[in-house]
Amino acid sequence: MMDKCGKVQQKVSCVFETEILNEPSNKRQFQGYKVVASDVLKNTALLSDVTRSIATEKLDGTCVFIAEFKGRPWLWARLDRKPNKAGDKRFKQYRSSLQKWEQSSQDLPKPSLEWDIEKDFKQVPEHWIPASDVPIVNGHPQPDQNGHTPGWVPVEKTSRQYCWHASAVDLDRSLGLFMGQGEVVSGAHHLQIRVLPLQSVLGHTAELIGTHINANAYNIGSKRDPLHFLVIHGSITLSEPPEVSLPAIQTWFSTEQGLVEGIVWHCSDGKLFKIHRHHLNLPWPLKDVTPVLSRKKVEILLDNFESESEDDVNPVFLKLKKHSNRTCDSVVDLAQLLEKDENKNE
């Protein structure tokens, strides 16, 4: 299934045409506008045959990339190159001019912006690479319509900035802690936790979710026992997805199976399209309601993880290994499982 799904290298487009409302955003603090979905499917989505695509759950985490670094399988964190103060000022002026032009009779030429890549953008770390399909002009990766250049930076084992990324991998052994979808049991998909070689998922993107990622919408782990997992994009499929129409999706989000952040459609041509609850002016994270992912049973399957020595092994791997072949009622119960271990050792 994973090989049939696309990779998240660029910002994923909404499946519908969108509109801008001059109201404060529910999604981003200090953003003075909302981006909402209309009832018109994007032509690009229709051309990609989105109605016959694979519908998957959009997860609330941070995007990562699994690729080689210095000849070894490695985890890369998302890092977009953004304009500096001068570049941001120019970009805002351009956006303002463009908005006025769109609201006018459009008799005047359409405003344009020519970036000076060397002067308008912040410096990036030494090993930063642009995301796939980013246009390269005169040797310079080009920014997207939002003024950002999507890219990746290799995770350093001792980096404070990426310490939670590092907690989901054992880079010395090229291993990662993955959460995925298991078989259907009693009409519902279980989740499975495994340690996998990074080599086996090279080229894939994934969502890092867990205790210290965003608002921890799924209530994974605890401050005492933080847990973070890699979920390959497209690996959590929807068993009964809605039709790709605005009324059907609005209705679906109001059902129990619709208690998710959003939907991502993986088309056969590799194109991705999404819809977020905020596109429909619906709240996320959910309050007083448990998301679908947090309700699923979780199997811990770490039998394949072997280590001759426990020295320098990721301690989270070792903690979970003790409970291999055990099934928890939910991801929330994982923290309680580890907490009992801690209490026994005190």
mmCIF file of C-alpha atoms in Angstrom, residues 7-280:
data_model
loop_
_atom_site.group_PDB
_atom_site.id
_atom_site.type_symbol
_atom_site.label_atom_id
_atom_site.label_comp_id
_atom_site.label_asym_id
_atom_site.label_seq_id
_atom_site.Cartn_x
_atom_site.Cartn_y
_atom_site.Cartn_z
ATOM 1 C CA LYS A 7 5.424 11.493 -0.750
ATOM 2 C CA VAL A 8 4.913 14.832 1.017
ATOM 3 C CA GLN A 9 7.743 16.884 -0.438
ATOM 4 C CA GLN A 10 5.735 20.019 -1.164
ATOM 5 C CA LYS A 11 2.818 21.767 0.516
ATOM 6 C CA VAL A 12 -0.255 19.655 -0.208
ATOM 7 C CA SER A 13 -3.008 21.525 -2.025
ATOM 8 C CA CYS A 14 -6.613 21.628 -0.828
ATOM 9 C CA VAL A 15 -8.815 19.404 -2.989
ATOM 10 C CA PHE A 16 -11.285 22.279 -3.409
ATOM 11 C CA GLU A 17 -10.827 25.800 -4.654
ATOM 12 C CA THR A 18 -10.284 28.002 -1.602
ATOM 13 C CA GLU A 19 -11.438 31.447 -0.552
ATOM 14 C CA ILE A 20 -9.877 33.998 1.784
ATOM 15 C CA LEU A 21 -11.984 35.377 4.629
ATOM 16 C CA ASN A 22 -10.812 38.464 6.493
ATOM 17 C CA GLU A 23 -11.304 36.829 9.871
ATOM 18 C CA PRO A 24 -8.721 35.631 12.431
ATOM 19 C CA SER A 25 -7.471 32.123 11.694
ATOM 20 C CA ASN A 26 -8.428 29.220 13.973
ATOM 21 C CA LYS A 27 -5.378 27.315 12.790
ATOM 22 C CA ARG A 28 -2.525 29.796 13.105
ATOM 23 C CA GLN A 29 -2.195 32.295 15.921
ATOM 24 C CA PHE A 30 -1.687 35.898 14.762
ATOM 25 C CA GLN A 31 -2.895 35.087 11.226
ATOM 26 C CA GLY A 32 -5.577 37.636 10.432
ATOM 27 C CA TYR A 33 -7.361 35.649 7.723
ATOM 28 C CA LYS A 34 -8.914 32.236 7.127
ATOM 29 C CA VAL A 35 -8.519 29.951 4.134
ATOM 30 C CA VAL A 36 -11.789 28.080 3.597
ATOM 31 C CA ALA A 37 -12.910 25.539 1.025
ATOM 32 C CA SER A 38 -15.515 26.321 -1.626
ATOM 33 C CA ASP A 39 -17.738 23.616 -3.130
ATOM 34 C CA VAL A 40 -15.731 23.562 -6.378
ATOM 35 C CA LEU A 41 -13.274 20.708 -6.877
ATOM 36 C CA LYS A 42 -9.930 21.848 -8.230
ATOM 37 C CA ASN A 43 -9.428 21.016 -11.868
ATOM 38 C CA THR A 44 -5.993 19.565 -11.058
ATOM 39 C CA ALA A 45 -7.664 17.162 -8.622
ATOM 40 C CA LEU A 46 -10.161 16.062 -11.282
ATOM 41 C CA LEU A 47 -7.357 15.553 -13.803
ATOM 42 C CA SER A 48 -5.590 13.349 -11.225
ATOM 43 C CA ASP A 49 -8.785 11.274 -10.854
ATOM 44 C CA VAL A 50 -9.081 12.130 -7.160
ATOM 45 C CA THR A 51 -12.475 10.423 -6.865
ATOM 46 C CA ARG A 52 -10.730 7.072 -7.453
ATOM 47 C CA SER A 53 -7.733 7.742 -5.215
ATOM 48 C CA ILE A 54 -6.636 6.278 -1.870
ATOM 49 C CA ALA A 55 -8.116 8.257 1.038
ATOM 50 C CA THR A 56 -5.898 8.387 4.133
ATOM 51 C CA GLU A 57 -5.963 10.086 7.514
ATOM 52 C CA LYS A 58 -4.117 13.390 7.778
ATOM 53 C CA LEU A 59 -2.111 13.257 10.995
ATOM 54 C CA ASP A 60 -1.222 16.168 13.267
ATOM 55 C CA GLY A 61 2.557 16.105 13.550
ATOM 56 C CA THR A 62 5.655 17.334 11.771
ATOM 57 C CA CYS A 63 6.853 16.119 8.400
ATOM 58 C CA VAL A 64 10.104 14.132 8.078
ATOM 59 C CA PHE A 65 12.037 12.509 5.233
ATOM 60 C CA ILE A 66 13.952 9.239 5.250
ATOM 61 C CA ALA A 67 16.954 9.398 2.925
ATOM 62 C CA GLU A 68 20.669 8.778 2.924
ATOM 63 C CA PHE A 69 23.107 11.173 4.571
ATOM 64 C CA LYS A 70 26.810 10.601 4.083
ATOM 65 C CA GLY A 71 26.071 7.161 2.662
ATOM 66 C CA ARG A 72 23.817 5.966 5.515
ATOM 67 C CA PRO A 73 20.013 5.784 5.906
ATOM 68 C CA TRP A 74 19.027 8.843 7.938
ATOM 69 C CA LEU A 75 16.150 10.914 9.277
ATOM 70 C CA TRP A 76 15.698 14.436 7.911
ATOM 71 C CA ALA A 77 13.608 17.173 9.532
ATOM 72 C CA ARG A 78 11.497 19.633 7.565
ATOM 73 C CA LEU A 79 13.091 23.052 7.333
ATOM 74 C CA ASP A 80 11.712 25.576 4.871
ATOM 75 C CA ARG A 81 13.984 28.380 3.797
ATOM 76 C CA LYS A 82 12.139 31.624 4.518
ATOM 77 C CA PRO A 83 12.652 35.274 3.598
ATOM 78 C CA ASN A 84 14.692 37.504 5.886
ATOM 79 C CA LYS A 85 13.240 40.796 7.157
ATOM 80 C CA ALA A 86 13.939 42.657 3.935
ATOM 81 C CA GLY A 87 12.597 39.834 1.794
ATOM 82 C CA ASP A 88 9.501 39.424 3.950
ATOM 83 C CA LYS A 89 8.773 43.148 3.670
ATOM 84 C CA ARG A 90 9.012 42.981 -0.129
ATOM 85 C CA PHE A 91 6.817 39.881 -0.209
ATOM 86 C CA LYS A 92 4.090 41.501 1.933
ATOM 87 C CA GLN A 93 4.121 44.563 -0.293
ATOM 88 C CA TYR A 94 3.759 42.309 -3.324
ATOM 89 C CA ARG A 95 0.874 40.348 -1.749
ATOM 90 C CA SER A 96 -0.891 43.599 -0.864
ATOM 91 C CA SER A 97 -0.483 44.903 -4.420
ATOM 92 C CA LEU A 98 -1.708 41.596 -5.827
ATOM 93 C CA GLN A 99 -4.794 41.615 -3.610
ATOM 94 C CA LYS A 100 -5.667 45.160 -4.675
ATOM 95 C CA TRP A 101 -5.165 44.196 -8.314
ATOM 96 C CA GLU A 102 -7.461 41.168 -7.945
ATOM 97 C CA GLN A 103 -10.159 43.355 -6.387
ATOM 98 C CA SER A 104 -9.842 46.047 -9.064
ATOM 99 C CA SER A 105 -10.948 46.094 -12.686
ATOM 100 C CA GLN A 106 -7.512 44.653 -13.534
ATOM 101 C CA ASP A 107 -6.817 47.303 -16.199
ATOM 102 C CA LEU A 108 -3.265 47.676 -14.883
ATOM 103 C CA PRO A 109 -0.554 45.023 -15.377
ATOM 104 C CA LYS A 110 -0.584 42.214 -12.827
ATOM 105 C CA PRO A 111 1.987 42.823 -10.042
ATOM 106 C CA SER A 112 5.027 40.550 -10.067
ATOM 107 C CA LEU A 113 7.896 39.811 -7.718
ATOM 108 C CA GLU A 114 11.435 38.864 -8.647
ATOM 109 C CA TRP A 115 13.326 37.353 -5.757
ATOM 110 C CA ASP A 116 17.001 37.984 -5.134
ATOM 111 C CA ILE A 117 17.740 34.572 -3.598
ATOM 112 C CA GLU A 118 21.078 35.595 -2.083
ATOM 113 C CA LYS A 119 19.791 38.817 -0.512
ATOM 114 C CA ASP A 120 16.135 38.083 0.291
ATOM 115 C CA PHE A 121 16.434 34.805 2.186
ATOM 116 C CA LYS A 122 17.793 33.545 5.479
ATOM 117 C CA GLN A 123 20.823 31.297 5.537
ATOM 118 C CA VAL A 124 20.213 27.568 5.893
ATOM 119 C CA PRO A 125 22.343 24.920 7.663
ATOM 120 C CA GLU A 126 25.286 23.439 5.801
ATOM 121 C CA HIS A 127 23.639 20.153 4.798
ATOM 122 C CA TRP A 128 20.205 21.566 3.957
ATOM 123 C CA ILE A 129 18.678 20.253 0.730
ATOM 124 C CA PRO A 130 15.615 21.495 -1.177
ATOM 125 C CA ALA A 131 12.582 19.235 -1.403
ATOM 126 C CA SER A 132 11.977 17.221 -4.548
ATOM 127 C CA ASP A 133 10.462 19.123 -7.487
ATOM 128 C CA VAL A 134 11.558 22.524 -6.156
ATOM 129 C CA PRO A 135 12.512 24.463 -9.315
ATOM 130 C CA ILE A 136 16.219 25.283 -9.614
ATOM 131 C CA VAL A 137 17.100 28.463 -11.518
ATOM 132 C CA ASN A 138 20.751 29.442 -12.004
ATOM 133 C CA GLY A 139 21.676 27.001 -9.265
ATOM 134 C CA HIS A 140 19.228 28.487 -6.747
ATOM 135 C CA PRO A 141 16.156 26.617 -5.396
ATOM 136 C CA GLN A 142 13.105 28.800 -5.996
ATOM 137 C CA PRO A 143 10.476 29.719 -3.378
ATOM 138 C CA ASP A 144 6.834 28.700 -3.704
ATOM 139 C CA GLN A 145 3.813 31.006 -3.877
ATOM 140 C CA ASN A 146 4.026 31.536 -0.106
ATOM 141 C CA GLY A 147 7.617 32.753 -0.304
ATOM 142 C CA HIS A 148 9.033 29.573 1.271
ATOM 143 C CA THR A 149 11.455 27.054 -0.192
ATOM 144 C CA PRO A 150 10.558 23.594 1.175
ATOM 145 C CA GLY A 151 13.568 21.590 2.267
ATOM 146 C CA TRP A 152 15.174 19.150 4.663
ATOM 147 C CA VAL A 153 18.023 19.096 7.160
ATOM 148 C CA PRO A 154 19.615 15.920 8.591
ATOM 149 C CA VAL A 155 18.793 15.276 12.242
ATOM 150 C CA GLU A 156 21.816 15.420 14.533
ATOM 151 C CA LYS A 157 21.807 12.936 17.410
ATOM 152 C CA THR A 158 22.830 15.593 19.936
ATOM 153 C CA SER A 159 20.698 18.458 18.601
ATOM 154 C CA ARG A 160 18.386 20.068 21.163
ATOM 155 C CA GLN A 161 16.251 21.476 18.354
ATOM 156 C CA TYR A 162 15.544 18.008 16.964
ATOM 157 C CA CYS A 163 15.745 15.954 20.164
ATOM 158 C CA TRP A 164 12.203 14.590 19.732
ATOM 159 C CA HIS A 165 12.976 13.582 16.161
ATOM 160 C CA ALA A 166 16.031 11.744 17.481
ATOM 161 C CA SER A 167 13.928 9.974 20.128
ATOM 162 C CA ALA A 168 12.088 8.067 17.383
ATOM 163 C CA VAL A 169 15.240 6.672 15.753
ATOM 164 C CA ASP A 170 18.480 4.895 16.529
ATOM 165 C CA LEU A 171 20.741 6.504 13.958
ATOM 166 C CA ASP A 172 23.809 4.462 14.917
ATOM 167 C CA ARG A 173 21.909 1.331 13.923
ATOM 168 C CA SER A 174 19.800 2.997 11.175
ATOM 169 C CA LEU A 175 16.533 2.022 12.870
ATOM 170 C CA GLY A 176 13.262 3.848 13.387
ATOM 171 C CA LEU A 177 10.255 3.442 15.688
ATOM 172 C CA PHE A 178 7.209 3.240 13.419
ATOM 173 C CA MET A 179 3.486 3.189 14.010
ATOM 174 C CA GLY A 180 1.374 1.723 11.234
ATOM 175 C CA GLN A 181 -1.915 0.112 10.426
ATOM 176 C CA GLY A 182 -2.386 -3.571 11.154
ATOM 177 C CA GLU A 183 -5.033 -6.043 10.115
ATOM 178 C CA VAL A 184 -8.742 -5.573 10.700
ATOM 179 C CA VAL A 185 -9.856 -7.138 13.990
ATOM 180 C CA SER A 186 -13.537 -7.074 14.999
ATOM 181 C CA GLY A 187 -14.268 -4.682 12.149
ATOM 182 C CA ALA A 188 -11.583 -2.152 13.085
ATOM 183 C CA HIS A 189 -7.952 -1.606 12.153
ATOM 184 C CA HIS A 190 -5.455 -2.074 14.968
ATOM 185 C CA LEU A 191 -2.301 -0.007 15.106
ATOM 186 C CA GLN A 192 1.090 -1.674 15.261
ATOM 187 C CA ILE A 193 4.369 -0.424 16.695
ATOM 188 C CA ARG A 194 7.531 -1.821 15.136
ATOM 189 C CA VAL A 195 11.218 -1.051 14.893
ATOM 190 C CA LEU A 196 12.142 -1.053 11.201
ATOM 191 C CA PRO A 197 15.403 -0.516 9.308
ATOM 192 C CA LEU A 198 15.415 2.964 7.797
ATOM 193 C CA GLN A 199 16.806 1.295 4.676
ATOM 194 C CA SER A 200 13.414 -0.374 4.135
ATOM 195 C CA VAL A 201 11.603 2.975 3.848
ATOM 196 C CA LEU A 202 14.213 5.084 2.043
ATOM 197 C CA GLY A 203 12.624 7.784 -0.067
ATOM 198 C CA HIS A 204 9.430 7.894 1.976
ATOM 199 C CA THR A 205 8.154 10.842 3.956
ATOM 200 C CA ALA A 206 6.465 10.363 7.313
ATOM 201 C CA GLU A 207 4.678 12.229 10.065
ATOM 202 C CA LEU A 208 6.388 12.423 13.443
ATOM 203 C CA ILE A 209 3.695 12.403 16.126
ATOM 204 C CA GLY A 210 3.891 12.224 19.891
ATOM 205 C CA THR A 211 4.205 13.846 23.271
ATOM 206 C CA HIS A 212 6.121 16.970 22.341
ATOM 207 C CA ILE A 213 4.878 17.499 18.796
ATOM 208 C CA ASN A 214 2.416 20.356 18.343
ATOM 209 C CA ALA A 215 -0.348 20.025 20.949
ATOM 210 C CA ASN A 216 -0.079 16.199 21.169
ATOM 211 C CA ALA A 217 -3.576 15.853 19.773
ATOM 212 C CA TYR A 218 -3.539 12.072 20.303
ATOM 213 C CA ASN A 219 -2.446 12.152 23.966
ATOM 214 C CA ILE A 220 0.583 9.940 23.315
ATOM 215 C CA GLY A 221 3.083 9.382 26.114
ATOM 216 C CA SER A 222 3.685 11.716 29.050
ATOM 217 C CA LYS A 223 6.272 14.200 30.294
ATOM 218 C CA ARG A 224 7.755 11.427 32.388
ATOM 219 C CA ASP A 225 7.761 8.918 29.516
ATOM 220 C CA PRO A 226 7.609 10.838 26.227
ATOM 221 C CA LEU A 227 6.815 8.764 23.148
ATOM 222 C CA HIS A 228 7.260 9.708 19.502
ATOM 223 C CA PHE A 229 6.498 7.611 16.451
ATOM 224 C CA LEU A 230 7.086 7.814 12.713
ATOM 225 C CA VAL A 231 3.996 7.175 10.581
ATOM 226 C CA ILE A 232 4.661 6.725 6.871
ATOM 227 C CA HIS A 233 2.425 9.048 4.858
ATOM 228 C CA GLY A 234 -0.505 7.176 3.364
ATOM 229 C CA SER A 235 -0.198 4.194 5.716
ATOM 230 C CA ILE A 236 -3.335 4.966 7.778
ATOM 231 C CA THR A 237 -6.142 4.470 5.274
ATOM 232 C CA LEU A 238 -9.807 5.347 5.787
ATOM 233 C CA SER A 239 -12.057 2.269 5.710
ATOM 234 C CA GLU A 240 -15.184 4.219 4.695
ATOM 235 C CA PRO A 241 -14.083 7.561 3.206
ATOM 236 C CA PRO A 242 -16.669 10.107 2.136
ATOM 237 C CA GLU A 243 -17.393 11.082 -1.449
ATOM 238 C CA VAL A 244 -15.129 13.859 -2.669
ATOM 239 C CA SER A 245 -17.818 16.502 -2.382
ATOM 240 C CA LEU A 246 -18.160 19.293 0.154
ATOM 241 C CA PRO A 247 -21.560 18.223 1.607
ATOM 242 C CA ALA A 248 -20.445 14.594 1.972
ATOM 243 C CA ILE A 249 -17.187 15.584 3.666
ATOM 244 C CA GLN A 250 -18.927 18.017 6.019
ATOM 245 C CA THR A 251 -21.322 15.260 7.074
ATOM 246 C CA TRP A 252 -18.499 12.731 7.448
ATOM 247 C CA PHE A 253 -16.504 15.024 9.762
ATOM 248 C CA SER A 254 -19.508 15.085 12.114
ATOM 249 C CA THR A 255 -19.460 11.282 12.507
ATOM 250 C CA GLU A 256 -17.264 9.211 14.845
ATOM 251 C CA GLN A 257 -15.013 8.012 12.025
ATOM 252 C CA GLY A 258 -14.587 11.643 10.961
ATOM 253 C CA LEU A 259 -12.881 12.654 14.225
ATOM 254 C CA VAL A 260 -9.577 13.244 12.430
ATOM 255 C CA GLU A 261 -7.523 16.314 11.554
ATOM 256 C CA GLY A 262 -8.206 15.881 7.872
ATOM 257 C CA ILE A 263 -8.068 13.686 4.784
ATOM 258 C CA VAL A 264 -5.251 13.261 2.275
ATOM 259 C CA TRP A 265 -6.053 11.714 -1.103
ATOM 260 C CA HIS A 266 -3.191 9.848 -2.821
ATOM 261 C CA CYS A 267 -3.808 9.779 -6.568
ATOM 262 C CA SER A 268 -2.425 7.184 -8.988
ATOM 263 C CA ASP A 269 -0.249 9.825 -10.709
ATOM 264 C CA GLY A 270 1.514 10.613 -7.407
ATOM 265 C CA LYS A 271 -0.372 13.878 -6.778
ATOM 266 C CA LEU A 272 -1.713 14.569 -3.291
ATOM 267 C CA PHE A 273 -4.724 16.611 -2.235
ATOM 268 C CA LYS A 274 -6.065 17.307 1.224
ATOM 269 C CA ILE A 275 -8.775 18.872 3.290
ATOM 270 C CA HIS A 276 -8.278 20.040 6.863
ATOM 271 C CA ARG A 277 -11.046 20.577 9.385
ATOM 272 C CA HIS A 278 -10.099 24.261 9.373
ATOM 273 C CA HIS A 279 -10.974 24.435 5.666
ATOM 274 C CA LEU A 280 -14.563 23.842 6.820
#
